[in-house]
Tab-separated table of C-alpha atoms and ligand atoms in Angstrom:
chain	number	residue	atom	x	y	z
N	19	UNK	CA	0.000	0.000	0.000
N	20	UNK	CA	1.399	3.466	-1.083
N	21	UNK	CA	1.721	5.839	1.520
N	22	UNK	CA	2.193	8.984	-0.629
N	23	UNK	CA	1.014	10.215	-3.406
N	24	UNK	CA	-1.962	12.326	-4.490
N	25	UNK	CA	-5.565	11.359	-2.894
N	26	UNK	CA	-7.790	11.079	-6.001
N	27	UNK	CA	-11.494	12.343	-6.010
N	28	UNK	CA	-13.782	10.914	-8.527
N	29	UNK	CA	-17.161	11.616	-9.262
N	30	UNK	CA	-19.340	11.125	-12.613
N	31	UNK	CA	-21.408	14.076	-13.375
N	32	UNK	CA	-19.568	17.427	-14.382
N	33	UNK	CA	-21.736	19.387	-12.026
N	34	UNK	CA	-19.723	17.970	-9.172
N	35	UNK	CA	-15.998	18.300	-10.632
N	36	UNK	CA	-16.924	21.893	-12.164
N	37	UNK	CA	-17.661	22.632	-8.365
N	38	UNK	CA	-14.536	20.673	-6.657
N	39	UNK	CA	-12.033	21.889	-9.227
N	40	UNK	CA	-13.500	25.836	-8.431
N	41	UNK	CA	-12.506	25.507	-5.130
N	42	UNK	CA	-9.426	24.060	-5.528
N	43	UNK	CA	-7.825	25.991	-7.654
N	44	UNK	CA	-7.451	22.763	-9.747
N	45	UNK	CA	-4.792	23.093	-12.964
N	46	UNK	CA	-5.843	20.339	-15.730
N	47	UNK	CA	-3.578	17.532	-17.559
N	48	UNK	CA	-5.267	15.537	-20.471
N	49	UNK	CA	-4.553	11.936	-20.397
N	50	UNK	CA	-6.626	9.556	-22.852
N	51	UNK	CA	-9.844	11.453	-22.768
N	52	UNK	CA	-10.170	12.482	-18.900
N	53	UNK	CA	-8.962	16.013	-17.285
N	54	UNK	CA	-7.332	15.257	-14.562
N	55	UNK	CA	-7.210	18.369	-12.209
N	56	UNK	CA	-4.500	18.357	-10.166
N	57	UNK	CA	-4.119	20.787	-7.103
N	58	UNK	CA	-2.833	21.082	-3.242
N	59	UNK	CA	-5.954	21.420	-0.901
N	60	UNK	CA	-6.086	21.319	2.967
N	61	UNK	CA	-2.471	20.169	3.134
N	62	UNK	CA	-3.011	17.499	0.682
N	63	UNK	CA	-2.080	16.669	-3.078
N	64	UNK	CA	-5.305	15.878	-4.972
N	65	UNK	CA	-6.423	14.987	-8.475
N	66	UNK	CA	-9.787	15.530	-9.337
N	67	UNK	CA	-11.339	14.013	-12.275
N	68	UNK	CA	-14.171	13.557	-14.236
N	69	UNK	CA	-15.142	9.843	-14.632
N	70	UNK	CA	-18.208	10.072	-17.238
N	71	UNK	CA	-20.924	8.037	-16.358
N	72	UNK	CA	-21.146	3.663	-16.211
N	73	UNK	CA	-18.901	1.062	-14.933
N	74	UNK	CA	-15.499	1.007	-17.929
N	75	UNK	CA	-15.469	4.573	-17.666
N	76	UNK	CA	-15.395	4.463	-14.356
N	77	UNK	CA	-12.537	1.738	-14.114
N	78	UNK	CA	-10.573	3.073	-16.753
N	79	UNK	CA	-10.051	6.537	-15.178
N	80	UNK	CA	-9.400	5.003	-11.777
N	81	UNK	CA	-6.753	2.655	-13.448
N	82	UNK	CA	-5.277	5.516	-14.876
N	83	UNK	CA	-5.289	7.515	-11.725
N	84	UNK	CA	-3.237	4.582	-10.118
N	85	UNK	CA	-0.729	4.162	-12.654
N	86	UNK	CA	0.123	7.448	-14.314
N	87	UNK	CA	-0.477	9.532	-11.264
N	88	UNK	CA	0.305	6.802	-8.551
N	89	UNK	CA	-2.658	7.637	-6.257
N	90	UNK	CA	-2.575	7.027	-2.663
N	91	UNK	CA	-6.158	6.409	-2.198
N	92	UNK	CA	-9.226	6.848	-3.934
N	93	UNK	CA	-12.554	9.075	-2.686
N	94	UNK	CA	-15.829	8.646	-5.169
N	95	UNK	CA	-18.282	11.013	-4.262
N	96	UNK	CA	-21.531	11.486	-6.340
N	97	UNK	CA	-24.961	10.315	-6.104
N	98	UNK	CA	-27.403	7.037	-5.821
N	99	UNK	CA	-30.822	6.019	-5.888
N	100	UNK	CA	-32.360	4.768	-2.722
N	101	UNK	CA	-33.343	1.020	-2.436
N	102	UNK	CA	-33.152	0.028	1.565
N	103	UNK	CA	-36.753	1.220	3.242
N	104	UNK	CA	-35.444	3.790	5.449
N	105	UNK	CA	-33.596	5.451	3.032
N	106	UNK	CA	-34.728	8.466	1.267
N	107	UNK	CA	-33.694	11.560	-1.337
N	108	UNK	CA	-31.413	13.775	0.693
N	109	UNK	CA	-30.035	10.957	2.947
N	110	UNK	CA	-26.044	10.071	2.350
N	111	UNK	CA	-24.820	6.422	1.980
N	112	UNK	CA	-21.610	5.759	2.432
N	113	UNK	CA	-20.343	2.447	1.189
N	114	UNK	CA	-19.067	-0.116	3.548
N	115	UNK	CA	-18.972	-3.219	0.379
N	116	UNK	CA	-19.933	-2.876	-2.763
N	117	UNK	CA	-21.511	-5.333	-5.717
N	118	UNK	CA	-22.180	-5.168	-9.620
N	119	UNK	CA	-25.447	-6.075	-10.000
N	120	UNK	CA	-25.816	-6.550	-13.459
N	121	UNK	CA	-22.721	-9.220	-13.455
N	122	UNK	CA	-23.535	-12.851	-14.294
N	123	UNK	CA	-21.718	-15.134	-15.078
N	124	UNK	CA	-23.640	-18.423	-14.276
N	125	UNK	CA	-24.050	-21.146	-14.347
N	126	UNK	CA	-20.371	-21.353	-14.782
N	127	UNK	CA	-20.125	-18.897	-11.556
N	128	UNK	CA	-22.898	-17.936	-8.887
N	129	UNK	CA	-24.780	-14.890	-9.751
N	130	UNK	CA	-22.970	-11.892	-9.534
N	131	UNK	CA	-19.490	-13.551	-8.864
N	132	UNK	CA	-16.444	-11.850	-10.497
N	133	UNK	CA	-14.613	-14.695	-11.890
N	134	UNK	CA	-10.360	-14.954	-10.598
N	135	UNK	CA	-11.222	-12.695	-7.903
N	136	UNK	CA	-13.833	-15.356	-6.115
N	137	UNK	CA	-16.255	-13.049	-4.683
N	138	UNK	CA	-18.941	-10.474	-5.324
N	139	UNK	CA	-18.549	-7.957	-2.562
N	140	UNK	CA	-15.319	-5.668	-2.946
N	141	UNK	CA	-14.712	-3.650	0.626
N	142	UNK	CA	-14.302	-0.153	0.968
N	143	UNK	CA	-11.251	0.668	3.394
N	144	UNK	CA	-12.039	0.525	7.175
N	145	UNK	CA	-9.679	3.803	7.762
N	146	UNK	CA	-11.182	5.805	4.915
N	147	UNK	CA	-14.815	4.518	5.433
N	148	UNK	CA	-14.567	5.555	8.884
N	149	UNK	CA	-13.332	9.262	8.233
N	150	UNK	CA	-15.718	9.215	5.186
N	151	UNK	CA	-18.568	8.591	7.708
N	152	UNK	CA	-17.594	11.579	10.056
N	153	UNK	CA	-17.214	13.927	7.290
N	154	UNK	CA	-20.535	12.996	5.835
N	155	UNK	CA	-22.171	13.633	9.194
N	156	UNK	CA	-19.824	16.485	10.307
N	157	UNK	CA	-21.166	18.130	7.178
N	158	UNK	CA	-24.528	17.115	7.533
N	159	UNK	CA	-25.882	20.941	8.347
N	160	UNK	CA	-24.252	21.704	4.856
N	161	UNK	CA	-26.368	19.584	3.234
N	162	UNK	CA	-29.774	20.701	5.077
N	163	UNK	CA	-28.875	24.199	4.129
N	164	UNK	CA	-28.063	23.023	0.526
N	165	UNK	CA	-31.741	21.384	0.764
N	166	UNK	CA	-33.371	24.681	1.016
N	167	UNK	CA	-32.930	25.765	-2.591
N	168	UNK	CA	-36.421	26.878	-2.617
N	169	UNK	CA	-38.400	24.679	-5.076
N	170	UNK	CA	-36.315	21.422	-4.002
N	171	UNK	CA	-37.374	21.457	-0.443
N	172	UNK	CA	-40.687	21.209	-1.285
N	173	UNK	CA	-40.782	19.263	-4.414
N	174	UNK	CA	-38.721	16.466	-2.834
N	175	UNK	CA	-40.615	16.134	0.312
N	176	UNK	CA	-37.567	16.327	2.309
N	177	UNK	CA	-36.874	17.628	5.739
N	178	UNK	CA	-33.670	18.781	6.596
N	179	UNK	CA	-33.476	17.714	10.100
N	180	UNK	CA	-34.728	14.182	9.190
N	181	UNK	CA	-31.430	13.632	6.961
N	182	UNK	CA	-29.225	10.485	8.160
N	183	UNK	CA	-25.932	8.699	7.244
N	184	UNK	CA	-26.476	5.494	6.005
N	185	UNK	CA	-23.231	2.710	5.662
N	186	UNK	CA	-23.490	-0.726	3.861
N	187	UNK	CA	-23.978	-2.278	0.775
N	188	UNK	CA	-24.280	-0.241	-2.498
N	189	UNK	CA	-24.934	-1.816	-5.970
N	190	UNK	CA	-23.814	-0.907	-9.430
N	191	UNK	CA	-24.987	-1.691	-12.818
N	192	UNK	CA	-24.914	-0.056	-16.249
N	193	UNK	CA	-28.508	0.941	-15.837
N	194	UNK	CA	-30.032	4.120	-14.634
N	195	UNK	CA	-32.716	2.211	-12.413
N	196	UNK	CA	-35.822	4.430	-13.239
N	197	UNK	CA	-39.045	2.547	-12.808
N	198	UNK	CA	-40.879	0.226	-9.855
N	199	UNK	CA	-40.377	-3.118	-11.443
N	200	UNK	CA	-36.258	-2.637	-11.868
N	201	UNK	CA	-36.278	-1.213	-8.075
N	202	UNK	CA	-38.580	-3.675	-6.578
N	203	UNK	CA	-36.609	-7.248	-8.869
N	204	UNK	CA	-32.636	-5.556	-7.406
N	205	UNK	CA	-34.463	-5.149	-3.980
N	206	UNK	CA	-35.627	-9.054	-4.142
N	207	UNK	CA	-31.934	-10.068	-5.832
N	208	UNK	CA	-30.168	-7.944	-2.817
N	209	UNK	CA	-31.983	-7.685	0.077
N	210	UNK	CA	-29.754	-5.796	1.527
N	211	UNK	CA	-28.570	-2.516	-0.694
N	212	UNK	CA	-29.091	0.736	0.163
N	213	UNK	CA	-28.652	1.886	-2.933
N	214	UNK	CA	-28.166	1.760	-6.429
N	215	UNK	CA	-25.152	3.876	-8.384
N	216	UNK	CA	-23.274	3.068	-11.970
N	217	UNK	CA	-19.817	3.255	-11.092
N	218	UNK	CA	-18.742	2.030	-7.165
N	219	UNK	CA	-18.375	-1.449	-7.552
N	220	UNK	CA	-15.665	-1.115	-10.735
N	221	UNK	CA	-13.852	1.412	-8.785
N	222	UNK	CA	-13.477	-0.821	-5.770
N	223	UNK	CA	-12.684	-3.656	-7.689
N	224	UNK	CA	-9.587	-2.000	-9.595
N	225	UNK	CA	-8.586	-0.365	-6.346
N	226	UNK	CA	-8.978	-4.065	-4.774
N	227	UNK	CA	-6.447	-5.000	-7.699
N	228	UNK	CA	-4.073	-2.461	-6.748
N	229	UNK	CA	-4.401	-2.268	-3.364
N	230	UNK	CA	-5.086	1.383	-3.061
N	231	UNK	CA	-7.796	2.350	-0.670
N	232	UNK	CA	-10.982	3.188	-1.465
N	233	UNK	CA	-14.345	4.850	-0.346
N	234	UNK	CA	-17.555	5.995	-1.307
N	235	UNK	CA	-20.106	8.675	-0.563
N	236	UNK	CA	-23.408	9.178	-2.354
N	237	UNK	CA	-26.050	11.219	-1.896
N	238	UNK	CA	-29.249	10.102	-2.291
N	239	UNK	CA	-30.995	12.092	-5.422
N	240	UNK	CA	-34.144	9.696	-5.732
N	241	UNK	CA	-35.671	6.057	-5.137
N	242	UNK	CA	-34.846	4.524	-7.893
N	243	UNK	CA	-38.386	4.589	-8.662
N	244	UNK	CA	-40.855	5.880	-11.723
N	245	UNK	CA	-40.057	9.565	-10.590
N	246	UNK	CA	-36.260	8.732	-10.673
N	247	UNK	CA	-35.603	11.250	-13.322
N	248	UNK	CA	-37.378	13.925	-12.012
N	249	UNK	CA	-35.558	16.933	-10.832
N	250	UNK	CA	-32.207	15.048	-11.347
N	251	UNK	CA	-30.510	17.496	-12.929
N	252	UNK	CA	-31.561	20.511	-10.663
N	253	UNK	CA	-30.768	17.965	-7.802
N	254	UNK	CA	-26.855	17.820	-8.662
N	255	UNK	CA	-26.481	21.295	-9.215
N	256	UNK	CA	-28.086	22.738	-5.772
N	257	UNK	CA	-27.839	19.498	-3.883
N	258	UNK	CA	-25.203	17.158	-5.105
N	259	UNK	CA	-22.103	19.063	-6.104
N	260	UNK	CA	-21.857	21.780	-3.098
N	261	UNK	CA	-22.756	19.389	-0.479
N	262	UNK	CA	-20.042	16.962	-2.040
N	263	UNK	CA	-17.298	19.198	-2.043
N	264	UNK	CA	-18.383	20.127	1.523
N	265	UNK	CA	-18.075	16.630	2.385
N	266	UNK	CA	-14.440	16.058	0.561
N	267	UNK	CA	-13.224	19.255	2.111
N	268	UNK	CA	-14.355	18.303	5.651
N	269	UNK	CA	-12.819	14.632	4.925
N	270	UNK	CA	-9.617	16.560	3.639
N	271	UNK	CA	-9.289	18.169	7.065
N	272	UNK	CA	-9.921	14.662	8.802
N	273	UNK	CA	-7.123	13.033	6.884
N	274	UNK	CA	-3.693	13.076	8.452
N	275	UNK	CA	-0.792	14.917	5.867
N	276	UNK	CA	1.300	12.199	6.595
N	277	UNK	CA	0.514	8.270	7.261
B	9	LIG	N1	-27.672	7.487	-9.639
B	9	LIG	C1	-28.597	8.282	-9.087
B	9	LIG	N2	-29.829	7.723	-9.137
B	9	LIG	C2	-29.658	6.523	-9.762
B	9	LIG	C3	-30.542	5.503	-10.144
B	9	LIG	N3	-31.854	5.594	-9.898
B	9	LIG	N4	-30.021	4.413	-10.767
B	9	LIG	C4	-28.696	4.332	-11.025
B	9	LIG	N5	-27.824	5.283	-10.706
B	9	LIG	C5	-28.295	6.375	-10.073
């Protein structure tokens, strides 16, 4: 395990980067077809990039992280929709293991089984989960102010006090899960996900190949329901992005400068 190096910050939609790399004075290098932004913040070196959206984008920037900019650890922060009952649009999950959903390879493996690697569920990093957790809730006053962008409050339901940390199992697939019959068959499949995202579970699994650390946040932007795509877009910009970067800074500030 590398104990220097940059600490990389991934996340899928530009809303969130555009926001990170503002306040962090990022400066850009082009490799392949990702910007990375590279910058010192809170006493750290960080890179942060752009994955695009879905599962090989998100591996292939996160491989490239590792070996062209030899990344200490890897932070994904973005945003998920809600499967587990109790957990609804403006809560946070952070991601304590992680599974593709949409992998099968049976009957030659069980269901959902990544074939060499003989399992399904890649960890996140106790040390980094941990400090991941108290950011998110250190910052959690962030996030109800972020919630009172006038129309969203309302729209969404939501109240701000009423906002809580989730940690456990996440899922990802190369679907954007936007109806009741998709939520309610991945709820029955894994009874136990929070929520539902395109990009964790290839992130932790070339981090797992690596061995660089690796943690999740997402916020929760809907239910992964028929009114999934609803206010989306106006969700990352007011919700999503500030309270992110709030949540990376905060985590920043957690972090030791030196292992
Ligand atoms: N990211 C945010 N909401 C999502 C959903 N419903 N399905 C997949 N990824 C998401």
């Amino acid at each position: 395990m590398r104990n220097t190096g940059p600490i990389a910050i991934v996340s899928a939609m530009q809303e969130e980067v555009s926001k990170l790399v503002e306040l962090m004075n990022g400066e850009p290098t082009t490799v392949g077809s990702r910007v990375f932004w590279l910058a010192h913040w809170h006493g750290h070196p960080v890179i942060a990039v752009l994955s695009g959206i879905g599962k090989v984008a998100a591996a292939t920037t996160v491989a490239t992280l590792i070996e062209r900019f030899g990344v200490k650890e890897v932070i994904f922060s973005g945003v998920a929709g809600g499967l587990g009952d109790d957990v609804k649009v403006g809560d946070v999950v952070v991601a304590k293991e992680l599974v593709q959903h949409d992998f099968d390879a049976s009957p030659l493996f069980p269901r959902y089984e990544i074939p060499l690697y003989a399992r399904s569920h890649f960890p996140s990093s106790p040390l980094q989960h941990q400090c991941l957790v108290q950011a998110a809730q250190a910052s959690l006053p962030g996030l109800a102010r972020a919630m009172q962008g006038e129309h969203l409050l309302a729209g969404l339901g939501v109240n701000a006090q009423d906002i809580l940390v989730h940690e456990g199992l996440v899922v990802s697939g190369d679907q954007f899960i936007s109806n009741n019959a998709q939520r309610e068959d991945l709820r029955a499949r894994l009874p136990l996900a929070l929520a539902a995202e395109m990009e964790g579970a290839a992130v932790a699994q070339v981090c797992f190949d690596f061995k660089v650390p690796f943690a999740a946040v997402r916020v929760i932007s809907d239910r992964a329901d028929d009114s999934a795509s609803l206010n989306f877009t106006q969700f990352i910009e007011e919700v999503a992005a500030p309270y992110g970067a709030h949540v990376i800074q905060t985590y920043l500030e957690m972090r030791p400068t030196h292992d």
